[in-house]
XYZ file of C-alpha atoms in Angstrom:
667
model
C -0.062 0.088 0.184
C 1.286 3.316 -0.800
C 0.562 6.728 0.496
C 1.173 10.080 -1.313
C 4.050 12.074 0.155
C 3.218 15.147 2.330
C 6.213 17.407 1.877
C 4.209 19.533 -0.326
C 4.253 23.266 0.660
C 0.270 23.101 0.508
C 0.280 20.347 3.260
C 2.878 22.024 5.488
C 0.807 25.259 5.286
C -2.397 23.530 5.944
C -0.432 21.973 9.007
C 0.600 25.202 10.326
C -2.982 26.905 10.036
C -4.663 24.051 12.189
C -1.715 24.473 14.763
C -2.647 28.398 15.122
C -6.503 27.848 15.414
C -7.290 28.237 19.117
C -9.370 25.369 20.267
C -10.672 24.850 23.733
C -12.038 21.438 24.399
C -15.398 22.188 24.268
C -15.695 24.124 20.969
C -16.573 23.108 17.756
C -14.087 24.587 14.652
C -15.383 27.028 12.375
C -16.869 25.454 9.217
C -15.716 26.342 5.602
C -18.750 26.659 3.133
C -16.707 24.982 0.700
C -16.499 21.829 2.779
C -20.534 21.922 2.869
C -20.852 22.416 -0.850
C -18.374 19.622 -1.296
C -19.862 17.476 -4.058
C -17.084 14.678 -4.768
C -14.438 13.060 -2.643
C -10.631 14.087 -2.649
C -8.960 11.009 -1.679
C -10.850 8.638 -3.104
C -13.262 9.261 -6.243
C -15.405 6.194 -5.445
C -15.612 6.797 -1.699
C -19.133 7.062 0.016
C -17.812 9.036 2.731
C -14.659 10.912 3.382
C -13.042 12.550 6.429
C -12.187 16.192 5.828
C -9.757 16.071 8.715
C -8.557 14.078 11.966
C -6.771 16.114 14.587
C -5.633 14.552 17.650
C -3.647 16.229 20.336
C -1.434 13.959 22.515
C -0.517 14.943 26.172
C 1.811 12.945 28.253
C 1.800 13.612 31.944
C 2.501 12.149 35.282
C 0.179 12.029 37.922
C 0.897 10.750 41.519
C 4.079 9.092 39.725
C 2.115 7.363 37.035
C 2.544 8.189 33.758
C -0.970 8.815 31.932
C -1.662 9.555 28.125
C -4.241 12.085 27.192
C -5.640 11.992 23.402
C -8.022 14.733 22.238
C -9.468 13.285 19.187
C -11.530 15.790 16.619
C -12.956 14.241 13.415
C -14.883 15.945 10.611
C -16.211 13.388 7.876
C -18.601 14.821 4.661
C -21.547 12.063 3.543
C -21.445 11.865 -0.305
C -23.673 8.633 -0.811
C -26.848 6.632 0.553
C -24.257 4.088 1.495
C -21.970 6.705 3.078
C -24.817 7.935 5.084
C -25.670 4.663 6.399
C -22.261 3.463 7.017
C -21.359 6.584 9.188
C -24.833 7.031 11.113
C -23.439 4.974 13.691
C -20.251 5.307 15.247
C -18.422 3.266 17.671
C -15.337 4.225 19.542
C -13.653 1.362 21.039
C -11.378 1.259 23.821
C -9.321 -1.706 26.073
C -9.786 -2.083 29.571
C -7.271 0.116 30.820
C -8.751 3.002 28.645
C -11.382 5.421 29.447
C -13.434 7.432 27.101
C -15.098 10.828 27.987
C -16.182 14.057 26.919
C -17.902 12.814 23.968
C -19.675 15.441 21.765
C -20.826 15.065 18.034
C -23.038 17.204 15.553
C -24.533 16.764 12.051
C -24.423 20.034 9.817
C -27.295 19.510 7.032
C -26.934 20.736 3.813
C -29.319 23.667 4.842
C -26.549 24.477 7.428
C -28.725 23.760 10.201
C -27.189 21.953 13.074
C -28.221 18.950 15.119
C -26.165 18.064 18.153
C -26.263 14.760 19.980
C -27.756 14.390 23.186
C -25.329 13.124 25.943
C -28.035 10.553 27.181
C -27.688 9.084 23.645
C -24.269 7.496 24.355
C -24.276 4.367 25.662
C -21.758 1.099 25.907
C -21.585 -2.026 24.345
C -19.404 -4.771 23.049
C -18.186 -4.978 19.551
C -16.384 -7.475 17.623
C -13.609 -6.861 15.024
C -12.996 -8.847 11.661
C -10.188 -10.444 13.559
C -12.691 -11.847 16.396
C -11.292 -9.592 18.921
C -13.910 -8.502 21.596
C -13.650 -5.048 22.616
C -15.883 -2.744 24.872
C -16.785 0.467 22.565
C -18.614 3.688 23.464
C -21.377 3.788 20.738
C -24.135 6.686 19.290
C -26.194 7.269 16.268
C -25.661 10.402 14.624
C -28.656 12.559 14.373
C -30.362 13.280 11.086
C -27.559 12.281 8.732
C -28.344 12.638 5.201
C -26.610 12.718 1.751
C -24.535 16.107 1.583
C -24.435 16.370 5.508
C -21.218 16.612 7.163
C -20.997 14.929 10.731
C -18.320 15.918 13.141
C -17.503 14.332 16.820
C -14.953 14.564 19.425
C -14.012 12.692 22.299
C -11.227 12.398 25.158
C -9.336 9.126 25.438
C -6.991 8.372 28.499
C -4.923 5.769 28.618
C -3.665 4.150 31.636
C -1.195 1.667 30.207
C 1.623 -0.291 31.905
C 3.613 0.412 28.937
C 2.677 4.246 29.102
C 6.202 5.127 28.002
C 4.945 3.676 24.440
C 2.379 5.491 22.639
C 1.037 3.968 19.299
C -0.637 6.668 16.677
C -3.076 5.609 14.070
C -3.076 7.163 10.845
C -5.898 5.389 8.755
C -9.762 5.092 9.285
C -12.624 3.341 7.628
C -12.971 5.821 5.044
C -10.409 8.095 3.379
C -8.941 11.051 5.162
C -7.836 14.340 3.718
C -5.565 15.192 6.508
C -4.398 13.345 9.755
C -2.728 15.621 12.150
C -1.231 14.536 15.298
C -0.213 17.186 18.117
C 2.382 15.730 20.653
C 3.161 17.259 23.969
C 6.351 14.961 25.169
C 7.124 14.325 28.581
C 10.326 16.272 29.991
C 12.490 13.290 31.321
C 15.960 13.954 32.646
C 17.722 10.863 30.762
C 15.262 9.618 28.129
C 14.406 11.141 25.174
C 11.201 10.817 22.945
C 11.818 8.386 20.164
C 9.964 7.730 16.950
C 9.483 4.757 14.951
C 7.155 4.955 11.643
C 5.670 2.121 10.422
C 3.850 2.167 6.529
C 3.631 5.648 5.727
C 4.801 9.028 4.713
C 4.829 11.520 7.193
C 5.528 15.275 7.436
C 8.715 16.011 9.852
C 7.927 17.228 13.171
C 7.116 20.807 13.273
C 7.622 22.503 16.721
C 4.419 24.412 18.243
C 3.504 26.662 21.260
C 3.322 25.074 24.590
C 5.652 22.333 24.122
C 3.888 20.527 21.026
C 5.187 18.964 18.113
C 3.056 18.470 15.020
C 3.289 15.700 12.579
C 0.568 14.546 9.653
C -0.019 12.412 6.701
C -2.578 13.751 3.784
C -4.542 11.983 1.644
C -4.779 8.886 3.525
C -6.925 6.086 1.793
C -9.366 3.783 3.609
C -8.567 1.135 5.625
C -10.222 -2.381 4.157
C -10.440 -5.306 6.019
C -10.002 -8.848 4.370
C -10.688 -12.143 5.695
C -7.458 -13.901 7.004
C -5.204 -10.884 6.889
C -2.136 -10.360 9.108
C -2.428 -8.115 12.227
C -3.482 -4.564 11.535
C 0.048 -3.387 12.809
C 1.101 -4.893 9.711
C -0.966 -3.711 7.114
C -1.989 0.106 8.726
C 0.489 3.065 8.448
C 1.241 3.833 12.455
C 3.803 5.512 14.456
C 4.924 4.239 17.582
C 6.179 7.479 20.293
C 8.196 6.205 22.863
C 11.047 7.198 25.532
C 14.462 5.693 26.049
C 17.914 6.380 26.663
C 20.107 7.010 23.337
C 22.620 4.157 23.811
C 23.161 3.848 20.207
C 24.155 0.144 19.985
C 23.725 -1.852 17.007
C 20.881 -4.564 16.982
C 22.984 -7.478 17.794
C 25.174 -5.678 20.826
C 21.347 -4.351 22.110
C 19.955 -7.782 22.356
C 23.205 -9.145 24.037
C 22.939 -6.766 26.823
C 19.218 -6.762 26.794
C 19.252 -10.735 27.212
C 21.811 -10.500 29.900
C 19.304 -7.606 31.950
C 16.575 -10.039 31.433
C 18.623 -12.742 33.236
C 19.311 -10.622 36.096
C 15.526 -9.238 36.367
C 14.412 -12.540 36.613
C 16.683 -14.290 39.104
C 15.100 -13.112 42.196
C 11.511 -13.904 40.811
C 12.939 -17.422 40.085
C 14.913 -18.099 43.574
C 14.785 -21.472 44.878
C 13.865 -22.100 48.684
C 12.927 -25.219 50.662
C 9.412 -24.584 50.191
C 10.107 -24.827 46.235
C 12.255 -27.870 46.445
C 9.577 -29.562 48.774
C 6.935 -28.785 45.995
C 8.729 -29.750 43.497
C 9.563 -33.201 44.867
C 5.768 -33.516 45.915
C 4.578 -32.650 42.220
C 7.194 -34.908 40.434
C 6.121 -37.850 42.596
C 6.885 -41.215 40.897
C 7.538 -39.558 37.593
C 10.858 -41.122 35.946
C 11.423 -39.354 32.537
C 12.219 -36.042 31.879
C 9.267 -35.019 29.720
C 6.706 -36.527 32.640
C 8.646 -34.744 35.287
C 8.218 -31.361 33.417
C 4.434 -32.274 32.812
C 3.778 -33.117 36.509
C 5.295 -29.528 37.483
C 3.364 -28.013 34.879
C -0.016 -29.310 36.190
C 1.074 -28.755 39.689
C 1.411 -24.947 38.713
C -2.009 -24.948 36.916
C -3.845 -26.742 39.985
C -2.475 -25.188 42.946
C -2.254 -21.314 41.744
C -4.711 -19.138 40.370
C -4.182 -16.693 38.338
C -5.278 -13.055 39.423
C -5.267 -11.780 35.994
C -7.808 -14.335 34.734
C -11.883 -13.721 35.145
C -12.281 -17.539 35.078
C -10.150 -18.401 37.918
C -12.745 -18.275 40.590
C -11.292 -15.658 42.404
C -13.888 -13.431 44.382
C -13.511 -9.545 44.576
C -12.542 -10.039 48.136
C -9.811 -12.707 47.211
C -8.543 -10.349 45.082
C -8.655 -7.266 47.242
C -6.869 -9.423 49.808
C -4.147 -10.787 47.548
C -0.771 -8.754 47.501
C 2.056 -8.949 44.881
C 4.086 -11.864 45.160
C 7.804 -11.116 45.527
C 9.221 -14.684 44.946
C 8.200 -18.282 44.167
C 7.550 -19.045 47.820
C 5.199 -16.303 48.103
C 3.281 -17.802 45.254
C 3.197 -21.249 46.839
C 2.210 -19.524 50.056
C -0.758 -17.566 48.851
C -1.811 -19.965 45.990
C -2.131 -16.979 43.691
C -0.452 -14.686 41.653
C -0.005 -12.898 38.442
C 0.556 -14.841 34.867
C 4.316 -13.845 35.466
C 4.357 -15.375 38.880
C 2.992 -18.601 37.804
C 5.585 -19.035 34.846
C 8.115 -17.885 37.391
C 6.888 -20.423 39.902
C 7.410 -22.981 37.233
C 10.714 -21.942 36.439
C 12.071 -22.269 39.815
C 10.175 -25.825 40.212
C 11.919 -26.897 37.384
C 15.614 -25.808 38.317
C 14.887 -27.265 41.697
C 14.257 -30.605 39.752
C 17.680 -30.211 38.206
C 16.660 -29.115 34.837
C 18.695 -26.029 33.341
C 15.748 -23.643 32.992
C 15.659 -20.272 31.227
C 13.156 -17.167 30.738
C 12.424 -16.190 27.150
C 10.963 -12.828 25.705
C 9.236 -12.975 22.807
C 6.353 -11.275 20.764
C 2.842 -11.768 20.097
C 2.401 -12.209 16.423
C -1.385 -11.630 16.545
C -0.336 -7.794 17.297
C 2.895 -7.665 15.066
C 5.735 -9.492 13.352
C 8.856 -8.849 15.224
C 11.683 -7.288 13.356
C 15.212 -7.726 15.408
C 16.508 -4.941 13.526
C 14.311 -2.561 16.003
C 16.594 -2.538 18.967
C 14.020 -1.811 21.615
C 12.386 -4.762 23.821
C 8.869 -3.327 23.266
C 7.664 -5.649 21.023
C 8.895 -8.829 23.178
C 7.017 -8.214 26.416
C 5.724 -11.448 26.567
C 7.265 -14.338 28.844
C 7.614 -17.926 28.666
C 9.805 -20.856 30.365
C 12.351 -22.548 28.241
C 13.794 -25.887 29.863
C 16.648 -28.031 28.221
C 15.603 -31.595 27.575
C 18.466 -33.507 25.941
C 20.167 -31.399 23.076
C 17.090 -28.997 22.796
C 14.571 -26.581 24.496
C 11.007 -27.038 25.339
C 8.814 -24.291 26.160
C 6.162 -23.988 28.484
C 3.401 -21.353 29.660
C 1.443 -22.477 32.799
C 0.163 -19.091 33.132
C -2.056 -19.234 29.729
C -5.069 -21.371 31.480
C -6.181 -23.265 28.635
C -3.342 -23.682 26.630
C -2.368 -27.804 26.843
C 0.926 -28.831 28.074
C 3.358 -29.102 25.023
C 1.971 -26.008 23.481
C 2.476 -22.323 23.468
C -0.400 -19.714 22.722
C -0.819 -19.572 18.921
C 0.256 -15.955 19.248
C 3.697 -17.360 20.594
C 4.288 -20.218 18.408
C 6.655 -20.257 15.493
C 8.340 -16.978 17.293
C 11.794 -15.640 17.610
C 12.268 -15.890 21.173
C 15.379 -14.472 22.990
C 16.733 -16.732 25.859
C 17.925 -14.970 28.631
C 21.612 -15.908 30.003
C 24.297 -14.091 32.099
C 26.942 -14.616 29.178
C 25.487 -15.623 25.859
C 21.531 -14.685 25.256
C 20.443 -16.303 22.419
C 17.760 -16.226 19.645
C 15.700 -19.580 19.272
C 12.604 -20.334 17.196
C 9.446 -21.735 19.242
C 8.306 -24.762 17.328
C 4.770 -24.484 15.634
C 2.039 -27.196 16.735
C 0.808 -29.121 13.739
C -2.930 -29.508 12.609
C -3.481 -32.623 14.683
C -3.103 -30.378 17.936
C -5.939 -28.166 16.919
C -8.976 -30.553 15.821
C -12.560 -29.846 14.984
C -14.173 -33.097 15.583
C -17.868 -32.933 14.439
C -20.705 -35.243 14.477
C -24.337 -35.512 13.791
C -27.026 -38.219 13.652
C -29.805 -36.733 11.938
C -33.232 -37.689 10.139
C -34.491 -36.605 6.813
C -38.298 -35.756 6.225
C -39.967 -35.924 2.875
C -40.592 -32.364 2.905
C -36.527 -31.871 3.404
C -36.631 -30.850 7.130
C -33.525 -32.121 8.884
C -33.543 -32.788 12.492
C -31.259 -34.449 15.015
C -28.471 -34.397 17.504
C -24.914 -32.544 16.933
C -21.928 -32.597 18.995
C -18.903 -30.635 18.152
C -15.685 -30.915 19.823
C -12.501 -28.446 19.625
C -9.152 -29.191 20.962
C -5.869 -27.094 21.038
C -5.689 -23.690 19.704
C -9.201 -24.136 18.322
C -10.403 -24.986 22.041
C -8.700 -22.311 23.827
C -10.387 -19.369 21.405
C -13.604 -20.434 22.128
C -12.788 -21.088 25.828
C -11.419 -17.438 26.210
C -14.247 -16.211 24.400
C -17.047 -17.977 26.739
C -15.520 -17.897 29.842
C -16.576 -14.534 30.978
C -19.569 -14.841 29.501
C -23.031 -16.108 31.362
C -24.691 -19.448 30.309
C -27.551 -17.338 28.531
C -24.816 -15.214 26.472
C -22.865 -18.465 25.719
C -26.159 -20.023 24.155
C -26.605 -16.788 22.355
C -23.300 -17.017 20.693
C -23.881 -20.562 19.589
C -27.468 -19.687 18.303
C -25.935 -16.691 16.524
C -23.227 -18.820 14.706
C -25.636 -21.418 13.502
C -28.601 -18.965 12.650
C -25.644 -16.961 10.377
C -24.833 -20.447 8.410
C -28.355 -21.632 8.508
C -31.018 -19.066 8.726
C -34.174 -21.228 9.584
C -32.193 -23.513 12.001
C -34.104 -23.989 15.603
C -31.777 -25.174 18.189
C -32.735 -26.788 21.412
C -31.579 -28.935 24.637
C -28.067 -26.846 24.342
C -25.249 -28.267 26.227
C -21.791 -26.247 26.199
C -19.413 -28.292 27.967
C -15.573 -27.395 29.697
C -15.657 -24.005 29.024
C -13.363 -23.356 32.039
C -11.469 -26.503 31.956
C -8.086 -26.397 31.337
C -7.595 -29.864 29.989
C -10.944 -31.247 28.447
C -12.180 -30.285 24.680
C -14.719 -27.498 24.418
C -17.872 -28.891 23.475
C -21.077 -27.798 21.774
C -24.073 -30.385 22.059
C -27.662 -29.737 20.823
C -30.465 -30.646 19.129
C -31.003 -28.984 15.769
C -34.173 -28.472 13.221
C -33.646 -27.138 10.039
C -36.879 -26.624 7.720
C -36.166 -26.617 4.047
C -32.709 -28.037 4.387
C -33.107 -30.208 1.475
C -34.779 -29.168 -1.960
C -37.659 -31.317 -3.406
C -38.656 -31.493 -6.722
C -41.312 -33.742 -7.775
C -40.462 -37.200 -6.612
C -36.415 -36.142 -5.815
C -34.832 -34.550 -3.004
C -31.658 -32.988 -3.273
C -29.389 -32.981 -0.251
C -25.967 -31.644 0.592
C -24.421 -34.467 3.016
C -21.928 -31.890 4.222
C -24.199 -30.759 7.023
C -21.483 -28.849 8.716
C -20.332 -26.752 5.782
C -24.120 -26.223 4.814
C -24.590 -22.372 4.395
C -21.007 -21.320 4.433
C -19.778 -19.158 1.989
C -16.499 -19.240 0.147
C -13.365 -18.334 2.626
C -11.912 -15.664 -0.132
C -14.957 -14.192 -1.955
C -12.953 -11.425 -3.887
C -11.343 -11.638 -6.950
C -8.623 -9.511 -5.877
C -6.534 -8.859 -2.666
C -4.949 -6.226 -1.165
C -3.383 -7.589 2.028
C -1.259 -10.750 2.598
C -3.018 -14.039 3.604
C -2.254 -15.178 7.269
C -3.756 -18.061 9.051
C -3.343 -17.924 12.591
C -2.332 -21.551 13.196
C -2.702 -25.182 11.590
C -5.936 -26.973 12.034
C -7.657 -30.085 11.265
C -11.248 -30.711 10.885
C -13.091 -34.527 11.356
C -16.796 -34.991 10.221
C -19.303 -37.803 10.633
C -22.507 -37.244 9.542
C -25.195 -39.858 9.749
C -28.744 -39.165 7.772
C -31.684 -41.249 8.200
C -33.304 -41.222 4.803
C -37.381 -40.701 4.382
C -39.280 -43.570 4.111
C -40.094 -44.376 0.104
C -36.837 -42.608 -0.723
C -33.479 -44.290 -1.792
C -30.087 -42.886 -2.710
C -29.516 -42.352 -6.559
C -25.892 -42.973 -6.293
C -23.493 -42.452 -3.548
C -20.960 -40.704 -5.476
C -18.667 -38.622 -3.573
C -16.598 -35.526 -4.339
C -12.972 -36.108 -5.480
C -10.020 -35.886 -2.795
C -7.397 -33.450 -3.570
C -4.338 -32.144 -2.019
C -1.484 -29.705 -1.719
C 1.685 -31.492 -0.906
C 2.283 -32.063 2.666
C 0.512 -28.834 3.456
C -2.987 -29.558 2.833
C -5.380 -32.538 2.356
C -9.156 -33.006 1.479
C -10.867 -36.508 1.770
C -14.794 -37.423 1.425
C -16.436 -41.099 1.708
C -19.746 -41.339 1.337
C -21.856 -44.886 2.138
C -25.222 -45.989 2.445
C -26.062 -49.022 5.144
C -27.093 -52.455 3.484
C -30.955 -51.475 4.198
C -30.516 -48.106 2.170
C -31.921 -46.394 5.140
C -29.052 -44.543 6.110
C -26.685 -42.039 4.438
C -22.909 -41.799 6.115
C -21.025 -38.894 4.997
C -17.615 -38.930 6.308
C -15.088 -35.875 5.783
C -11.103 -35.122 6.930
C -9.442 -31.509 6.060
C -6.196 -30.193 7.407
C -3.967 -27.215 6.714
C -0.771 -25.934 7.718
C 1.411 -29.224 7.979
C 4.647 -29.607 6.816
C 7.449 -26.810 6.832
C 9.419 -25.697 9.483
C 7.898 -22.266 10.391
C 5.243 -19.462 9.672
C 5.801 -20.120 5.798
C 2.779 -22.527 5.784
C 0.741 -19.802 7.210
C 1.244 -16.821 5.753
C 1.418 -16.068 1.456
C 1.906 -13.018 0.157
C -1.114 -11.130 -1.987
C 0.612 -11.943 -5.185
C -0.150 -15.566 -4.566
C -3.746 -14.824 -4.082
C -5.048 -16.596 -6.844
C -3.436 -19.701 -6.234
C -4.656 -19.888 -2.595
C -8.222 -18.830 -3.623
C -8.352 -21.473 -6.204
C -7.491 -24.221 -3.594
C -10.252 -22.911 -1.092
C -12.767 -22.300 -3.756
C -12.619 -26.073 -4.845
C -12.818 -27.063 -1.012
C -16.073 -24.733 -0.887
C -17.150 -26.628 -4.237
C -16.652 -30.052 -2.894
C -18.303 -29.111 0.196
C -21.281 -28.052 -1.579
C -21.674 -31.582 -3.278
C -25.165 -32.571 -3.677
C -26.628 -36.040 -3.742
C -30.129 -36.761 -5.068
C -32.665 -38.826 -3.421
C -35.300 -40.652 -5.514
C -38.757 -41.542 -4.390
C -39.437 -45.183 -5.106
C -42.771 -46.186 -6.912
C -45.326 -47.490 -4.857
C -45.874 -51.222 -5.540
C -49.353 -52.147 -7.458
C -51.868 -53.606 -5.189
C -53.565 -56.745 -6.650
C -57.027 -56.773 -7.788
């Protein structure tokens, strides 16, 4: 994606003019009549709506010894079409749990220059789901009286109370094109740390000094951001800027990481201290286990069972428990109190492993759901997650008992296939974490169904998820009520089969760290099979019925990125209606892509011709040594699309049921 350069005199003049306009927190900016009269967009001629400006003032400050970042946003959008009116009438301002949104104001300026302001009582909070599947809270409201030709504008105050408040991410792209994005930044005054800037994917103006300690940068003619299925994390495809504070050591990347690895080792030394309590706990946990693998598994499960994670809503801790909890200073504290942070739990596992005689190290690594780590950027901001590495034989094994639902022998998918910095007092090293195969993350689906002669399909369904597939669903559901969990399932099935009716729903093992996540329910789907005269046309791939193509568009902007390898195993048994028999049990042809992926289907009929049995297997992401089996450049989109289009075609395979002729009764 390319962006137009911003070094033109017109752009710089516009930035300077904006910087000189005195705008108070509760003021609306003067409206240019030319903006209201605009008939066509400037950035994208086909845009349905376009932001005229998006202006943000960023103020870092220290309150009570804590760094807080306050961002004051102001956005003005012109509506050009009915689609633009519809898409921009409802506003969501998403925020994370450690952020707060306040001082929301909004108004609509109609083509006749009349103004309708948003009532404060019309702002509410709700949960939204992004295309990536992430759930977020959002402040939401509907813009009043929007019509084609209107201008809408709104402003809000965003306060970030991040643990890493000395790192600020500034975004430059929205869901509509933006004529001009401007950031005014007031840095902290620190004695030994200076403000640094790291730019990602975009052309920005040089920072200009304003009054009152602010500095300004901008980008003009920014195209709209387009979400696509199975794309990389947004930080890999959107223009953004990292503003941070650090000492200017001017170390080359290799020297920086060597120094940082030594620092990590020293900082975690006290947190993995071995005491008599730790030694006794290690001996108790290991019991009669004899092999290294079994000993480590016992220690892993011991940490999971004995220590509750105060950061996990599903830990079972009450508000009173959390209020009583005090930060742990050592593994012995974690053992004594029976609760701790995720880091405490990992540090305890490291201490127990060391006490059991294993060479153990803490590793720092990135989260690839957020960004793809680049070691040429010498700062540890992107490797802020921790795991434990234990040497077994000639290699390292990786463990993360703090992640409640991740099975033993796996890491979170976000941390698999990643470069990990192994802390060491002498020679820190980079090693690659292993990527779990498709067999680790399975979807096992069974259905026992009855087909009626009018095409209605009814019966019992069971779906089991293991590995990463289970972790995703457990983390999604564990903080929901039983009613909300059922509604999630109903919505999922309804989206696929609009006429489906669910009953007798059972959702199992939502908070169980070991057992598969399970959906079990009774389903009735009127009109599942289509009847024409004496024939019924039936799609036996029940679990794929109603699903669209995975990649529906002919072209692609962003690369394709699958989170992890996975496999699917389906068995569907369908009792045929009385008087009908299968014309021919032909099955779609199998296909594969070397060791990467494979698809196979079997269709059988019982001897009495009364039951159809459909079995399907599919996996993707096998073979290879790393993320190359999950990441594909947009230039290779046509081949990948063709592969998944074939999968969709084979899954849509239809068989014909023919009504038998009624026997002629003798006279």
